[in-house]
Amino acid sequence: MISAKKTAKITAAALAILLLMTLCPTKVRAYSPPNDTVRIGLYYGATALQAANLQNVDGYGGFEFGYFDPDTRAFISIGATTGETKISMLRDRNMYYKSDGNTYVTEAVSDIIIGCFHVQLPGSYNDFYGADSVARGYGSGFVKYDNGVFVACVGDYTTRSRANEEAAALGGSVTEGTQYTIAVAATGTGRVLFEFDGGSSRALGVRPLDVNSKTWFKQHQYYGAFQYYRQDGQDLRVLNFISVDDYIKGVLPQEMSPTWPLEALKAQAVTARTYALSKLGSHGGSGFDLCTTEHCQAYIGVSTANDMINRAVNETSGEYVTYNGELCETYYSSSDGGSTENSENVWAQARPYLRGVVDPYEQDVANSVSQYFWTVKYTPSELTTRMKGRGINCGTITSLTVSQYTENGNVFAVTMKDTNGKSWTFKKDEARIALGARSLRFTIGGGTQPGVVPIQDRTVYANSGETVSDGALYAVGADGEIVQLPAGDIYAATGTGEITTVGAPAPTTESSADGKIDGVFVLSGTGNGHNVGMSQWGAYAMAQRGMTYRDIIHFYYTDVEIG
Ligand SMILES: [Zn+2]
């Protein structure tokens, strides 16, 4: 039992807390996306389809038809359903089932035909059931949604004259459909289940009746709903309307192995989720948000999601990386080779949260990552050919050197000279691409990577060679605690991954003057990717050291909030 005195104390404490909450502004305001659904472009433009199949993964269930609210993107049912578990959406023209490809095509390849001429019976209805009760009276009857109303149709014929005969017999008229009409057939049959014509503004939506179940589409499993629209009145554009988290369950295994530590997967889940939402306008002109390639993020449904992937997404649900309350462009790459880079030193835009950080974690796994240490070699004639192939009108290349490094020791500019004394400079990411380098962290013609702290006799030097401290060495622990390092053998890693003893002079060497070693241009580097934002292998190494996904995100993205 709580005494009155104690109650009064509790009330006073509660009041004080309330007062504090009112006086202090909330520090972290969670980001909430404009809506919970993203639109993914699966087939569009040149890849649009004549026909598209769907199949319930569980082998039972069926499908529901409707359209999507243009603002909320919510699925709006029109009351039309089918118990068929394998359905095909087709252009409403004569289509033939090609059994070896399990698809419908316009070429007359078989006797299984969906004809585009139908008999439309008199009358129209405000709901599906009204039209369906009439259509059911005929063996080949089906309902057509026609710009907001429902009509009953019968049969499918490949010629108008054949349809005219049936129309006369049934007392109806012939309907052919418009450039927007989509027929839905039971896959592998000549049977029409439903037709949809929403004009230019309303596209067909299809989802499994069990909205949480998965659907097969082109050998991959998908969550969510699909949208079909006849692009320019021709083939079908196919989109996947899906919740952000279900989408991330598909992206995650494309970007990171499902066998990786949970905290690394969670860091990837939050960054991929944030990145996706920061790119929502990318394909607005084509009617969707994100494509399925590296341009946005790799996605081929959720077939490869496992329990760890689902956990990583579910346990971080609703979390985004923000800076000053704004969503961050959370770029990430495979590995940074020892240091990430300021975004403006790689691309055009400076982002306050995309600052280069020296990465001490990747070294843990460097020796087990394929091609972490890489070399690219060109003979002068090979390099000349490469550059001519890139549209550069040059003579034989005589020298190739790094003309500027960033403060973090990544390449900022590379200068190339030819036999005519002409020179060209490649900056930022262009230097990586022009030279076929795997990252921006490399030297040319040997030598030591700058920007790495050389330690000589326990005197620590920074990039410029200035002494930053004398005497005892200190390190910062994972928890931020500063500790003095013990005497004895301490090892450090250079930017090229060489492990050197601290205390002995580090082997600092100069690059050759023309970038050549034994007559060949030699690029020696570490890492793989654009060097901006999170390193996935660094995230792996941090998770292996017991750090959390929040530690990982805060390390790679400067001054951000997660919420
Ligand atoms: Zn894209």
Coordinates of C-alpha atoms in Angstrom, one line a residue, residues 87-529:
I87 CA -3.0 -15.2 -63.0
S88 CA -1.7 -13.3 -65.9
M89 CA -2.2 -9.6 -66.8
L90 CA -2.2 -9.0 -70.5
R91 CA -2.6 -6.3 -73.1
D92 CA -6.2 -6.6 -74.3
R93 CA -5.5 -7.8 -77.7
N94 CA -5.3 -11.3 -79.2
M95 CA -2.7 -13.1 -77.1
Y96 CA -1.5 -16.7 -77.3
Y97 CA -0.1 -18.8 -74.5
K98 CA 3.4 -19.9 -75.0
S99 CA 3.7 -22.9 -72.7
D100 CA 7.5 -23.3 -72.9
G101 CA 7.9 -19.7 -71.7
N102 CA 4.9 -19.8 -69.4
T103 CA 3.7 -16.5 -70.9
Y104 CA 1.3 -14.9 -73.3
V105 CA 2.6 -13.3 -76.5
T106 CA 1.1 -11.6 -79.5
E107 CA 2.5 -14.1 -82.0
A108 CA 0.1 -16.9 -82.9
V109 CA 2.1 -19.7 -81.3
S110 CA -0.6 -21.9 -79.8
D111 CA -4.3 -22.7 -79.7
I112 CA -4.6 -21.3 -76.2
I113 CA -5.9 -17.8 -77.0
I114 CA -7.3 -14.8 -75.2
G115 CA -9.2 -12.9 -77.9
C116 CA -9.7 -9.2 -77.6
F117 CA -13.3 -9.0 -78.9
H118 CA -16.0 -9.6 -76.3
V119 CA -19.7 -9.3 -76.0
Q120 CA -20.8 -6.6 -73.6
L121 CA -24.3 -7.3 -72.1
P122 CA -26.7 -4.3 -71.6
G123 CA -26.6 -2.4 -68.3
S124 CA -23.9 -1.1 -66.0
Y125 CA -23.4 -1.4 -62.3
N126 CA -22.0 0.6 -59.5
D127 CA -20.3 -2.3 -57.8
F128 CA -18.6 -5.5 -58.9
Y129 CA -21.3 -7.8 -57.5
G130 CA -24.0 -6.4 -59.6
A131 CA -22.1 -7.1 -62.8
D132 CA -20.8 -10.4 -61.5
S133 CA -24.3 -11.8 -60.7
V134 CA -25.1 -11.3 -64.4
A135 CA -21.7 -12.5 -65.8
R136 CA -22.0 -15.7 -63.7
G137 CA -24.9 -16.8 -65.8
Y138 CA -22.6 -17.5 -68.7
G139 CA -19.8 -20.0 -68.9
S140 CA -17.3 -17.5 -70.4
G141 CA -18.7 -14.5 -68.5
F142 CA -16.5 -12.0 -66.7
V143 CA -16.7 -8.5 -65.2
K144 CA -15.0 -5.5 -66.7
Y145 CA -14.2 -2.4 -64.7
D146 CA -14.7 0.5 -67.1
N147 CA -13.7 3.9 -65.7
G148 CA -15.6 3.7 -62.5
V149 CA -18.5 1.4 -63.5
F150 CA -18.8 -2.3 -63.9
V151 CA -20.2 -4.2 -66.9
A152 CA -20.8 -7.9 -67.6
C153 CA -19.0 -9.3 -70.6
V154 CA -19.1 -12.7 -72.3
G155 CA -16.5 -14.6 -74.3
D156 CA -13.3 -13.7 -76.1
Y157 CA -13.0 -13.8 -79.9
T158 CA -10.1 -13.1 -82.2
T159 CA -12.3 -11.4 -84.8
R160 CA -15.0 -8.8 -84.7
S161 CA -17.2 -10.7 -87.1
R162 CA -17.2 -13.7 -84.8
A163 CA -18.0 -11.5 -81.8
N164 CA -20.8 -9.8 -83.8
E165 CA -22.5 -13.2 -84.3
E166 CA -22.4 -13.9 -80.6
A167 CA -23.5 -10.4 -79.7
A168 CA -26.6 -10.9 -81.9
A169 CA -27.4 -14.2 -80.3
L170 CA -26.9 -12.8 -76.7
G171 CA -28.5 -9.4 -77.2
G172 CA -25.3 -7.5 -76.4
S173 CA -22.8 -5.3 -78.2
V174 CA -19.2 -5.9 -79.2
T175 CA -16.5 -4.4 -77.1
E176 CA -12.8 -4.3 -78.0
G177 CA -11.2 -2.4 -75.2
T178 CA -9.0 0.7 -75.4
Q179 CA -5.3 1.3 -75.3
Y180 CA -5.6 1.2 -71.5
T181 CA -7.5 -2.0 -71.1
I182 CA -5.8 -4.9 -69.3
A183 CA -7.2 -8.4 -69.4
V184 CA -6.6 -10.8 -66.5
A185 CA -6.5 -14.5 -67.4
A186 CA -6.1 -17.7 -65.5
T187 CA -2.4 -18.5 -66.4
G188 CA -2.1 -21.2 -69.1
T189 CA -5.7 -21.0 -70.1
G190 CA -7.8 -19.1 -72.7
R191 CA -10.1 -18.0 -69.9
V192 CA -10.6 -14.3 -69.0
L193 CA -11.2 -13.7 -65.3
F194 CA -11.6 -9.9 -65.3
E195 CA -10.8 -6.8 -67.3
F196 CA -9.8 -3.3 -66.1
D197 CA -9.8 0.0 -67.9
G198 CA -9.0 3.0 -65.8
G199 CA -8.2 5.4 -68.7
S200 CA -5.0 7.3 -68.6
S201 CA -5.2 8.2 -64.9
R202 CA -6.1 5.0 -63.0
A203 CA -3.8 1.9 -63.3
L204 CA -4.7 -1.6 -62.3
G205 CA -3.6 -2.7 -58.8
V206 CA -3.4 -6.4 -57.8
R207 CA -2.5 -7.9 -54.4
P208 CA -2.7 -11.3 -52.8
L209 CA -6.0 -11.8 -50.8
D210 CA -3.8 -12.6 -47.8
V211 CA -2.1 -9.3 -47.8
N212 CA 0.9 -10.5 -45.7
S213 CA 1.6 -13.5 -48.0
K214 CA 4.3 -13.6 -50.7
T215 CA 3.8 -13.7 -54.5
W216 CA 5.9 -15.2 -57.2
F217 CA 6.8 -12.9 -60.1
K218 CA 9.4 -14.0 -62.6
Q219 CA 11.1 -16.6 -60.4
H220 CA 11.3 -14.2 -57.4
Q221 CA 9.1 -13.8 -54.3
Y222 CA 7.6 -10.4 -53.5
Y223 CA 5.7 -8.8 -50.7
G224 CA 3.1 -6.2 -51.3
A225 CA 1.0 -5.3 -54.3
F226 CA 1.6 -4.7 -58.0
Q227 CA 0.6 -2.1 -60.4
Y228 CA 0.1 -2.5 -64.2
Y229 CA -0.2 0.3 -66.7
R230 CA -0.1 0.2 -70.5
Q231 CA 2.8 2.4 -71.3
D232 CA 1.9 4.6 -74.3
G233 CA -1.0 2.3 -74.8
Q234 CA 1.3 -0.6 -75.5
D235 CA 3.2 -3.0 -73.2
L236 CA 2.7 -3.2 -69.4
R237 CA 4.7 -1.2 -66.9
V238 CA 5.0 -3.3 -63.8
L239 CA 5.6 -1.7 -60.4
N240 CA 5.8 -3.2 -56.9
F241 CA 3.9 -1.2 -54.2
I242 CA 5.5 -2.3 -51.0
S243 CA 6.1 -1.1 -47.4
V244 CA 9.5 0.5 -46.8
D245 CA 10.5 -2.3 -44.4
D246 CA 9.4 -5.1 -46.7
Y247 CA 11.4 -3.4 -49.5
I248 CA 14.5 -3.2 -47.2
K249 CA 14.1 -7.0 -46.5
G250 CA 14.7 -7.4 -50.2
V251 CA 17.5 -4.9 -50.6
L252 CA 19.6 -6.1 -47.5
P253 CA 20.7 -9.5 -48.8
Q254 CA 21.6 -7.9 -52.2
E255 CA 23.9 -5.5 -50.3
M256 CA 25.3 -7.6 -47.5
S257 CA 25.6 -11.3 -46.8
P258 CA 22.8 -12.6 -44.5
T259 CA 25.4 -14.5 -42.6
W260 CA 27.1 -11.3 -41.3
P261 CA 26.8 -10.1 -37.7
L262 CA 23.4 -8.8 -36.7
E263 CA 24.7 -5.3 -35.8
A264 CA 26.3 -4.9 -39.2
L265 CA 23.0 -6.0 -40.8
K266 CA 21.1 -3.5 -38.7
A267 CA 23.5 -0.7 -39.6
Q268 CA 22.9 -1.6 -43.3
A269 CA 19.1 -1.8 -42.7
V270 CA 19.0 1.7 -41.3
T271 CA 21.3 3.2 -44.0
A272 CA 19.5 1.4 -46.9
R273 CA 16.1 2.5 -45.5
T274 CA 17.4 6.1 -45.2
Y275 CA 19.1 6.1 -48.6
A276 CA 15.9 4.7 -50.3
L277 CA 13.7 7.5 -48.8
S278 CA 16.3 10.2 -49.7
K279 CA 16.1 9.0 -53.3
L280 CA 12.2 9.0 -53.6
G281 CA 12.1 11.6 -56.4
S282 CA 14.6 9.7 -58.6
H283 CA 12.1 8.2 -61.1
G284 CA 9.0 10.4 -60.4
G285 CA 8.7 11.2 -64.1
S286 CA 8.3 7.5 -64.9
G287 CA 5.6 7.0 -62.2
F288 CA 7.7 5.3 -59.5
D289 CA 10.2 6.0 -56.8
L290 CA 13.1 3.6 -57.1
C291 CA 14.5 1.3 -59.8
T292 CA 16.0 -2.1 -59.0
T293 CA 19.6 -1.4 -60.1
E294 CA 22.6 0.1 -58.4
H295 CA 21.3 3.5 -59.7
C296 CA 19.0 3.3 -56.7
Q297 CA 19.5 0.0 -54.8
A298 CA 19.6 -3.6 -56.0
Y299 CA 16.3 -5.3 -55.4
I300 CA 14.8 -8.5 -56.8
G301 CA 12.1 -9.3 -54.3
V302 CA 12.5 -11.0 -50.9
S303 CA 13.4 -14.6 -51.8
T304 CA 16.8 -14.4 -50.1
A305 CA 15.7 -12.7 -46.9
N306 CA 16.3 -15.0 -43.9
D307 CA 15.6 -14.7 -40.2
M308 CA 18.6 -12.5 -39.5
I309 CA 17.6 -10.1 -42.3
N310 CA 14.1 -9.9 -41.0
R311 CA 15.3 -9.3 -37.5
A312 CA 17.7 -6.6 -38.6
V313 CA 14.9 -4.8 -40.4
N314 CA 12.2 -5.4 -37.7
E315 CA 14.4 -4.3 -34.8
T316 CA 15.3 -1.0 -36.5
S317 CA 11.8 -0.4 -38.0
G318 CA 11.0 3.3 -38.3
E319 CA 14.6 4.4 -37.8
Y320 CA 16.3 6.8 -40.2
V321 CA 19.6 8.7 -40.2
T322 CA 19.0 12.4 -40.0
Y323 CA 21.0 15.6 -39.8
N324 CA 19.3 18.7 -38.4
G325 CA 16.0 16.8 -38.7
E326 CA 16.6 16.2 -42.5
L327 CA 17.0 12.8 -44.0
C328 CA 20.6 12.0 -44.9
E329 CA 21.9 10.7 -48.2
T330 CA 23.5 7.7 -46.5
Y331 CA 25.9 6.6 -49.2
Y332 CA 27.9 3.4 -48.5
S333 CA 30.5 1.3 -50.2
S334 CA 32.1 -2.1 -49.8
S335 CA 35.3 -0.9 -48.1
D336 CA 37.2 2.4 -47.7
G337 CA 40.7 1.0 -47.7
G338 CA 41.6 2.9 -44.5
S339 CA 39.8 6.2 -44.7
T340 CA 36.5 7.5 -46.0
E341 CA 36.4 10.9 -47.7
N342 CA 34.5 14.2 -47.7
S343 CA 31.7 14.0 -50.2
E344 CA 32.9 17.1 -52.0
N345 CA 36.3 15.5 -52.6
V346 CA 34.6 12.7 -54.5
W347 CA 31.6 14.2 -56.1
A348 CA 30.3 17.8 -56.4
Q349 CA 28.2 18.3 -53.2
A350 CA 29.5 18.9 -49.7
R351 CA 27.3 17.2 -47.1
P352 CA 28.1 18.0 -43.4
Y353 CA 27.5 14.4 -42.4
L354 CA 29.6 12.9 -45.2
R355 CA 33.1 13.7 -43.7
G356 CA 36.1 11.6 -44.3
V357 CA 37.1 9.5 -41.2
V358 CA 40.2 7.5 -40.8
D359 CA 39.0 3.9 -40.4
P360 CA 40.9 1.8 -37.9
Y361 CA 38.4 -1.1 -38.1
E362 CA 38.8 -2.4 -41.6
Q363 CA 42.3 -3.6 -40.8
D364 CA 40.7 -6.4 -38.7
V365 CA 39.4 -8.1 -41.8
A366 CA 41.7 -6.7 -44.6
N367 CA 43.5 -9.9 -45.0
S368 CA 40.3 -11.9 -45.5
V369 CA 38.6 -9.6 -47.9
S370 CA 39.2 -10.5 -51.5
Q371 CA 41.2 -7.9 -53.4
Y372 CA 41.3 -5.6 -50.4
F373 CA 44.9 -4.9 -51.4
W374 CA 44.9 -4.3 -55.1
T375 CA 47.3 -3.4 -57.9
V376 CA 46.5 -2.0 -61.3
K377 CA 49.3 -1.9 -63.9
Y378 CA 49.5 -0.3 -67.3
T379 CA 52.3 -0.3 -69.8
P380 CA 52.6 3.2 -71.4
S381 CA 51.0 1.9 -74.5
E382 CA 48.1 0.2 -72.6
L383 CA 47.4 3.4 -70.7
T384 CA 47.6 5.4 -73.9
T385 CA 45.0 3.1 -75.5
R386 CA 42.8 3.3 -72.5
M387 CA 42.9 7.1 -72.5
K388 CA 42.2 7.3 -76.3
G389 CA 39.3 5.0 -75.7
R390 CA 38.0 7.6 -73.2
G391 CA 38.1 10.3 -75.9
I392 CA 41.4 11.8 -75.0
N393 CA 43.5 12.8 -78.0
C394 CA 46.9 12.1 -76.5
G395 CA 50.4 10.9 -77.5
T396 CA 52.1 8.1 -75.6
I397 CA 51.7 8.7 -71.9
T398 CA 55.1 9.3 -70.3
S399 CA 54.1 10.1 -66.7
L400 CA 51.2 9.5 -64.3
T401 CA 51.4 10.8 -60.8
V402 CA 49.1 11.7 -57.9
S403 CA 49.2 15.5 -58.0
Q404 CA 47.1 16.1 -54.9
Y405 CA 46.0 14.0 -51.9
T406 CA 43.2 14.9 -49.5
E407 CA 43.9 15.5 -45.8
N408 CA 42.9 11.9 -45.2
G409 CA 45.4 10.6 -47.7
N410 CA 43.0 9.7 -50.5
V411 CA 43.6 10.7 -54.1
F412 CA 42.2 14.1 -55.0
A413 CA 43.9 14.6 -58.4
V414 CA 46.0 12.6 -60.8
T415 CA 48.1 14.3 -63.6
M416 CA 49.1 12.6 -66.8
K417 CA 51.7 13.8 -69.4
D418 CA 52.4 12.6 -72.9
T419 CA 55.3 12.6 -75.3
N420 CA 54.1 16.0 -76.8
G421 CA 54.4 17.6 -73.3
K422 CA 50.7 18.0 -73.0
S423 CA 49.1 17.2 -69.6
W424 CA 45.7 16.2 -68.3
T425 CA 44.4 16.2 -64.7
F426 CA 41.6 14.0 -63.4
K427 CA 40.0 14.9 -60.2
K428 CA 37.9 13.2 -57.5
D429 CA 35.9 10.2 -58.6
E430 CA 36.8 10.8 -62.2
A431 CA 40.4 9.8 -61.3
R432 CA 39.2 6.5 -60.0
I433 CA 37.0 5.8 -63.0
A434 CA 39.5 7.0 -65.6
L435 CA 42.3 4.8 -64.2
G436 CA 40.1 1.7 -63.4
A437 CA 41.1 2.0 -59.7
R438 CA 39.0 0.1 -57.1
S439 CA 39.0 3.0 -54.7
L440 CA 40.4 6.5 -54.3
R441 CA 42.9 5.2 -51.8
F442 CA 46.1 4.5 -53.8
T443 CA 49.6 5.6 -54.7
I444 CA 51.2 5.5 -58.2
G445 CA 54.7 4.3 -58.7
G446 CA 55.1 2.9 -55.2
G447 CA 55.7 5.0 -52.1
T448 CA 53.8 5.4 -48.8
Q449 CA 50.3 6.6 -48.6
P450 CA 50.2 10.1 -47.0
G451 CA 47.7 11.0 -44.3
V452 CA 48.5 7.9 -42.3
V453 CA 50.2 8.7 -39.0
P454 CA 53.8 7.5 -39.2
I455 CA 55.1 6.7 -35.7
Q456 CA 58.8 7.1 -35.1
D457 CA 60.4 6.6 -31.7
R458 CA 57.0 7.2 -30.2
T459 CA 56.7 10.6 -31.7
V460 CA 53.5 10.9 -33.6
Y461 CA 53.4 12.9 -36.8
A462 CA 50.4 14.1 -38.7
N463 CA 50.0 14.3 -42.5
S464 CA 52.1 17.5 -42.9
G465 CA 54.9 16.1 -40.8
E466 CA 54.2 18.3 -37.8
T467 CA 54.7 16.7 -34.5
V468 CA 51.5 16.2 -32.7
S469 CA 52.7 14.6 -29.5
D470 CA 55.9 13.5 -27.9
G471 CA 56.6 10.8 -25.4
A472 CA 53.9 8.4 -24.4
L473 CA 51.3 7.2 -26.8
Y474 CA 47.6 7.3 -26.1
A475 CA 44.8 5.4 -27.7
V476 CA 41.0 5.9 -27.6
G477 CA 39.0 2.9 -26.6
A478 CA 35.7 1.9 -28.2
D479 CA 33.9 3.5 -25.3
G480 CA 35.7 6.8 -25.8
E481 CA 38.1 6.3 -22.9
I482 CA 41.7 7.5 -23.4
V483 CA 44.3 5.1 -22.3
Q484 CA 48.0 5.2 -22.3
L485 CA 49.5 2.4 -24.4
P486 CA 51.9 0.1 -22.6
A487 CA 55.6 0.0 -23.5
G488 CA 56.7 -2.8 -25.7
D489 CA 55.7 -4.0 -29.1
I490 CA 52.8 -2.0 -30.5
Y491 CA 51.9 -2.4 -34.1
A492 CA 50.2 0.0 -36.5
A493 CA 49.0 -0.3 -40.0
T494 CA 49.9 2.0 -42.9
G495 CA 47.5 3.1 -45.5
T496 CA 48.6 0.4 -47.8
G497 CA 48.0 -2.2 -45.1
E498 CA 51.6 -2.9 -44.1
I499 CA 51.8 -3.7 -40.5
T500 CA 54.7 -1.8 -38.9
T501 CA 56.1 -1.8 -35.4
V502 CA 55.5 1.3 -33.5
G503 CA 58.7 2.6 -32.1
A504 CA 60.8 1.7 -35.1
P505 CA 60.9 4.2 -37.8
A506 CA 58.0 3.6 -40.2
P507 CA 59.2 2.8 -43.7
T508 CA 58.1 6.0 -45.5
T509 CA 59.1 5.9 -49.1
E510 CA 58.6 8.2 -52.1
S511 CA 56.8 7.4 -55.2
S512 CA 58.7 7.3 -58.4
A513 CA 58.8 10.6 -60.3
D514 CA 56.9 9.4 -63.3
G515 CA 54.7 6.8 -61.7
K516 CA 56.5 3.9 -63.3
I517 CA 58.2 0.9 -61.7
D518 CA 60.4 -1.0 -64.1
G519 CA 58.8 0.9 -67.0
V520 CA 55.2 0.1 -66.0
F521 CA 52.7 2.4 -64.3
V522 CA 51.7 0.8 -61.0
L523 CA 48.7 1.8 -58.9
S524 CA 48.7 0.2 -55.5
G525 CA 45.7 0.7 -53.3
T526 CA 43.3 -0.6 -50.7
G527 CA 39.5 -0.8 -50.5
N528 CA 36.7 -1.0 -53.0
G529 CA 34.2 1.7 -53.8

